[in-house]
């Protein structure tokens, strides 16, 4: 990335790319060069070493994510976005590439949003809904209802947030629960109203991703299907919510954190 026009340097870089691909779903990997603003993308169907996919024109709205990410101080960023050039709606992991203080570009991978939702956000029981929330702004990153997922990524404002789901009287308590979850390793549980129905929502913060792993329980639906559990309902819901959060915490670790760890291990090698 320091000398993108050097064919020898590019050949060595492509050898590294092939190593990184082994840890990514579908062999998907991208490189964005800040020197010449070229964007490269390879996967199991696009041979490594091919030409760039497009020029990262700052005046094109679809490229706004790159210039926003470049301004951040975080080592990596995760966002949901539709890449118009690749025609892929993915969860993207964008890692900054630096030589000391010099910013050289971005590199990372992406995996299909639909597959992630199928693996993660499919409800294990009617009335119980796991979903993922961006802790920074409350936008919904993964949900079995695709209409609730914010697809603007870094290039625009979030359309759907967890705060817009709840009734007005539940907004302040929910904001307090989110703030508490972000400063604790414990699960925060709160009772709220969503479209005038009673829900219990539990939140667990994952600082590595700046995500909240959330679970909502529609009390009316769960009670209807489990009338024999009404007695001792507090214990039942607590155990149910904890079980769901643990299960989906493991899913996020496998689907998101594991590829990041593999990238780090490959980089050290």
Short mmCIF file of C-alpha atoms in Angstrom, two decimals:
data_model
loop_
_atom_site.label_atom_id
_atom_site.label_comp_id
_atom_site.label_asym_id
_atom_site.label_seq_id
_atom_site.Cartn_x
_atom_site.Cartn_y
_atom_site.Cartn_z
CA UNK A 1 0.00 0.00 0.00
CA UNK A 2 2.98 2.33 0.35
CA UNK A 3 3.96 1.70 -3.29
CA UNK A 4 0.80 0.50 -5.07
CA UNK A 5 2.37 0.88 -8.52
CA UNK A 6 5.26 -1.50 -7.70
CA UNK A 7 4.47 -4.92 -9.28
CA UNK A 8 6.87 -6.77 -6.96
CA UNK A 9 5.25 -5.28 -3.87
CA UNK A 10 1.81 -6.16 -5.23
CA UNK A 11 2.86 -9.77 -5.85
CA UNK A 12 4.03 -10.10 -2.24
CA UNK A 13 0.79 -8.51 -1.03
CA UNK A 14 -1.27 -11.02 -3.00
CA UNK A 15 0.56 -13.85 -1.22
CA UNK A 16 -0.56 -12.33 2.08
CA UNK A 17 -4.10 -11.98 0.76
CA UNK A 18 -4.27 -15.70 0.04
CA UNK A 19 -3.26 -16.42 3.64
CA UNK A 20 -5.87 -14.07 5.04
CA UNK A 21 -8.57 -15.60 2.81
CA UNK A 22 -8.31 -18.89 4.68
CA UNK A 23 -9.89 -17.31 7.74
CA UNK A 24 -12.77 -15.53 5.99
CA UNK A 25 -16.19 -16.72 4.87
CA UNK A 26 -16.18 -17.39 1.13
CA UNK A 27 -12.59 -16.17 0.95
CA UNK A 28 -13.93 -12.59 0.86
CA UNK A 29 -11.32 -9.88 1.39
CA UNK A 30 -11.02 -6.27 0.30
CA UNK A 31 -8.16 -3.77 0.18
CA UNK A 32 -8.59 -0.03 -0.26
CA UNK A 33 -5.41 1.84 -1.13
CA UNK A 34 -5.20 5.42 0.11
CA UNK A 35 -2.32 6.32 -2.22
CA UNK A 36 -4.25 5.83 -5.45
CA UNK A 37 -7.78 5.29 -4.06
CA UNK A 38 -8.21 1.91 -5.73
CA UNK A 39 -10.58 -0.67 -4.23
CA UNK A 40 -9.76 -4.38 -4.62
CA UNK A 41 -12.10 -7.24 -3.75
CA UNK A 42 -11.41 -10.97 -3.99
CA UNK A 43 -13.33 -14.07 -2.96
CA UNK A 44 -13.63 -17.73 -3.94
CA UNK A 45 -15.00 -16.69 -7.36
CA UNK A 46 -12.76 -13.70 -8.10
CA UNK A 47 -9.10 -14.71 -8.56
CA UNK A 48 -6.53 -13.00 -6.37
CA UNK A 49 -4.36 -10.56 -8.28
CA UNK A 50 -7.04 -9.22 -10.58
CA UNK A 51 -7.57 -5.52 -11.30
CA UNK A 52 -9.21 -3.12 -8.88
CA UNK A 53 -12.99 -3.10 -8.75
CA UNK A 54 -13.37 0.65 -8.79
CA UNK A 55 -11.87 4.04 -8.00
CA UNK A 56 -12.87 5.46 -4.62
CA UNK A 57 -14.21 8.79 -5.79
CA UNK A 58 -14.86 11.12 -2.84
CA UNK A 59 -17.67 12.82 -4.75
CA UNK A 60 -19.67 9.60 -5.05
CA UNK A 61 -22.07 9.01 -2.15
CA UNK A 62 -21.48 5.25 -2.21
CA UNK A 63 -17.85 5.85 -1.22
CA UNK A 64 -18.60 8.02 1.79
CA UNK A 65 -18.01 5.08 4.16
CA UNK A 66 -14.32 5.00 3.21
CA UNK A 67 -13.59 8.62 4.02
CA UNK A 68 -15.58 8.44 7.26
CA UNK A 69 -13.69 5.34 8.37
CA UNK A 70 -10.38 6.96 7.48
CA UNK A 71 -11.08 9.77 9.95
CA UNK A 72 -11.72 7.43 12.87
CA UNK A 73 -9.14 6.47 15.48
CA UNK A 74 -10.43 2.92 16.01
CA UNK A 75 -8.28 0.03 14.78
CA UNK A 76 -11.32 -1.54 13.15
CA UNK A 77 -14.98 -0.79 12.57
CA UNK A 78 -17.97 -3.04 11.89
CA UNK A 79 -21.01 -1.86 9.98
CA UNK A 80 -23.90 -3.12 7.88
CA UNK A 81 -23.96 -1.66 4.40
CA UNK A 82 -25.03 -2.23 0.81
CA UNK A 83 -21.96 -2.03 -1.43
CA UNK A 84 -23.43 -0.79 -4.70
CA UNK A 85 -20.34 -1.71 -6.72
CA UNK A 86 -20.37 -5.33 -5.52
CA UNK A 87 -24.16 -5.52 -5.15
CA UNK A 88 -23.68 -7.13 -1.73
CA UNK A 89 -25.47 -6.32 1.54
CA UNK A 90 -22.92 -7.46 4.10
CA UNK A 91 -21.70 -6.99 7.59
CA UNK A 92 -18.30 -5.43 6.87
CA UNK A 93 -15.21 -5.50 9.08
CA UNK A 94 -13.01 -2.53 8.14
CA UNK A 95 -9.48 -2.54 9.57
CA UNK A 96 -7.15 0.42 9.25
CA UNK A 97 -3.71 -0.24 7.73
CA UNK A 98 -0.98 2.04 9.07
CA UNK A 99 2.79 2.31 9.03
CA UNK A 100 3.38 4.08 12.29
CA UNK A 101 1.28 7.23 12.08
CA UNK A 102 0.89 7.07 8.30
CA UNK A 103 -2.53 5.91 7.11
CA UNK A 104 -2.15 3.58 4.12
CA UNK A 105 -5.67 2.34 3.57
CA UNK A 106 -8.25 -0.17 4.74
CA UNK A 107 -8.46 -3.93 4.58
CA UNK A 108 -11.08 -6.33 5.76
CA UNK A 109 -13.80 -8.78 4.96
CA UNK A 110 -17.56 -9.08 4.81
CA UNK A 111 -20.13 -11.78 5.24
CA UNK A 112 -23.72 -11.95 4.05
CA UNK A 113 -26.20 -10.15 6.27
CA UNK A 114 -28.92 -12.64 5.39
CA UNK A 115 -26.86 -15.63 6.50
CA UNK A 116 -25.84 -13.87 9.70
CA UNK A 117 -29.48 -13.13 10.53
CA UNK A 118 -30.47 -16.71 9.73
CA UNK A 119 -27.75 -18.03 12.07
CA UNK A 120 -28.17 -15.44 14.77
CA UNK A 121 -31.58 -13.79 14.86
CA UNK A 122 -33.93 -16.69 14.20
CA UNK A 123 -36.18 -16.90 17.24
CA UNK A 124 -35.85 -20.08 19.32
CA UNK A 125 -39.43 -19.68 20.59
CA UNK A 126 -42.52 -17.69 19.54
CA UNK A 127 -42.53 -14.35 21.29
CA UNK A 128 -38.76 -14.35 21.87
CA UNK A 129 -36.66 -12.22 19.50
CA UNK A 130 -32.88 -11.83 19.63
CA UNK A 131 -31.35 -8.88 17.76
CA UNK A 132 -28.19 -6.77 17.59
CA UNK A 133 -27.98 -3.06 18.37
CA UNK A 134 -25.16 -0.63 17.64
CA UNK A 135 -24.35 0.70 21.10
CA UNK A 136 -23.11 4.04 19.74
CA UNK A 137 -26.36 5.20 18.14
CA UNK A 138 -28.96 2.51 18.86
CA UNK A 139 -29.33 1.42 15.23
CA UNK A 140 -30.47 -2.15 14.69
CA UNK A 141 -27.72 -4.15 12.98
CA UNK A 142 -29.38 -7.59 12.81
CA UNK A 143 -33.01 -8.65 13.21
CA UNK A 144 -35.16 -11.37 11.69
CA UNK A 145 -37.43 -8.58 10.40
CA UNK A 146 -35.28 -7.19 7.58
CA UNK A 147 -37.30 -3.96 7.47
CA UNK A 148 -35.88 -3.01 10.87
CA UNK A 149 -32.22 -3.41 9.90
CA UNK A 150 -30.39 -0.15 9.21
CA UNK A 151 -28.47 -0.46 5.94
CA UNK A 152 -26.98 3.04 5.68
CA UNK A 153 -23.77 1.95 7.38
CA UNK A 154 -21.19 4.69 7.87
CA UNK A 155 -22.42 6.69 4.93
CA UNK A 156 -25.67 7.99 6.36
CA UNK A 157 -27.93 8.38 9.35
CA UNK A 158 -29.54 5.40 10.97
CA UNK A 159 -33.16 4.86 9.97
CA UNK A 160 -34.29 2.35 12.58
CA UNK A 161 -33.11 2.45 16.18
CA UNK A 162 -34.13 0.53 19.25
CA UNK A 163 -35.42 3.81 20.67
CA UNK A 164 -37.96 4.19 17.86
CA UNK A 165 -39.47 0.78 18.62
CA UNK A 166 -40.72 1.59 22.12
CA UNK A 167 -43.61 3.74 23.26
CA UNK A 168 -42.84 7.26 24.45
CA UNK A 169 -43.12 6.41 28.15
CA UNK A 170 -40.55 3.62 27.77
CA UNK A 171 -37.92 5.75 26.03
CA UNK A 172 -36.16 7.22 29.07
CA UNK A 173 -35.98 3.90 31.00
CA UNK A 174 -34.62 2.20 27.86
CA UNK A 175 -31.94 4.87 27.42
CA UNK A 176 -30.92 4.39 31.06
CA UNK A 177 -30.74 0.61 30.59
CA UNK A 178 -28.54 1.00 27.49
CA UNK A 179 -26.20 3.37 29.34
CA UNK A 180 -26.01 0.95 32.27
CA UNK A 181 -25.31 -2.04 30.00
CA UNK A 182 -22.42 -0.21 28.32
CA UNK A 183 -20.64 0.25 31.64
CA UNK A 184 -21.27 -3.22 33.06
CA UNK A 185 -20.52 -6.84 32.31
CA UNK A 186 -23.93 -7.79 33.68
CA UNK A 187 -27.17 -8.27 31.75
CA UNK A 188 -29.56 -5.32 32.01
CA UNK A 189 -33.26 -6.24 31.91
CA UNK A 190 -36.13 -3.78 31.55
CA UNK A 191 -39.87 -3.88 30.99
CA UNK A 192 -41.07 -1.70 28.09
CA UNK A 193 -44.04 -1.19 25.82
CA UNK A 194 -43.65 -1.77 22.07
CA UNK A 195 -46.69 -0.82 19.99
CA UNK A 196 -48.68 -0.79 23.26
CA UNK A 197 -47.75 -4.39 24.10
CA UNK A 198 -45.73 -5.41 27.16
CA UNK A 199 -42.21 -6.67 26.50
CA UNK A 200 -39.20 -7.59 28.58
CA UNK A 201 -35.93 -6.55 26.92
CA UNK A 202 -32.51 -7.74 28.06
CA UNK A 203 -29.23 -6.17 26.95
CA UNK A 204 -25.66 -7.41 27.15
CA UNK A 205 -22.77 -5.26 25.96
CA UNK A 206 -19.94 -6.64 23.81
CA UNK A 207 -17.17 -4.00 23.99
CA UNK A 208 -15.07 -5.69 21.28
CA UNK A 209 -17.76 -4.82 18.74
CA UNK A 210 -19.48 -1.92 20.49
CA UNK A 211 -22.67 -3.97 20.10
CA UNK A 212 -25.56 -4.71 22.41
CA UNK A 213 -26.83 -8.28 22.16
CA UNK A 214 -30.52 -7.85 22.87
CA UNK A 215 -33.45 -10.15 23.44
CA UNK A 216 -37.09 -9.08 23.58
CA UNK A 217 -39.90 -11.21 25.02
CA UNK A 218 -43.50 -10.46 24.11
CA UNK A 219 -45.24 -11.26 27.40
CA UNK A 220 -48.64 -11.79 25.79
CA UNK A 221 -47.37 -14.36 23.28
CA UNK A 222 -45.19 -16.23 25.74
CA UNK A 223 -47.94 -16.43 28.36
CA UNK A 224 -50.46 -17.56 25.75
CA UNK A 225 -48.23 -20.45 24.72
CA UNK A 226 -47.04 -21.27 28.25
CA UNK A 227 -50.01 -20.75 30.57
CA UNK A 228 -48.61 -23.34 32.96
CA UNK A 229 -45.57 -21.15 33.53
CA UNK A 230 -47.43 -18.08 34.71
CA UNK A 231 -46.71 -19.05 38.32
CA UNK A 232 -43.12 -18.10 38.98
CA UNK A 233 -43.01 -16.09 35.76
CA UNK A 234 -40.14 -13.89 36.99
CA UNK A 235 -37.80 -16.86 37.40
CA UNK A 236 -38.86 -18.39 34.11
CA UNK A 237 -38.26 -15.21 32.12
CA UNK A 238 -34.96 -14.55 33.81
CA UNK A 239 -33.67 -18.01 32.99
CA UNK A 240 -35.06 -17.80 29.45
CA UNK A 241 -33.46 -14.46 28.74
CA UNK A 242 -30.12 -15.48 30.18
CA UNK A 243 -30.13 -18.70 28.15
CA UNK A 244 -30.94 -16.84 24.92
CA UNK A 245 -28.29 -14.18 25.53
CA UNK A 246 -25.62 -16.77 26.27
CA UNK A 247 -26.55 -18.78 23.17
CA UNK A 248 -26.47 -15.79 20.86
CA UNK A 249 -23.36 -14.39 22.50
CA UNK A 250 -21.66 -17.62 21.41
CA UNK A 251 -23.12 -17.18 17.92
CA UNK A 252 -21.70 -13.66 17.60
CA UNK A 253 -18.34 -14.88 18.84
CA UNK A 254 -18.29 -17.59 16.16
CA UNK A 255 -19.59 -15.46 13.31
CA UNK A 256 -17.85 -12.13 13.99
CA UNK A 257 -15.11 -12.28 16.61
CA UNK A 258 -13.55 -15.53 15.39
CA UNK A 259 -12.72 -14.10 11.91
CA UNK A 260 -11.14 -11.05 13.58
CA UNK A 261 -8.96 -13.28 15.76
CA UNK A 262 -7.93 -15.29 12.71
CA UNK A 263 -6.99 -12.07 10.94
CA UNK A 264 -4.86 -11.04 13.90
CA UNK A 265 -3.14 -14.43 14.01
CA UNK A 266 -2.46 -14.33 10.27
CA UNK A 267 -1.06 -10.83 10.58
CA UNK A 268 1.36 -11.95 13.29
CA UNK A 269 2.47 -14.90 11.13
#
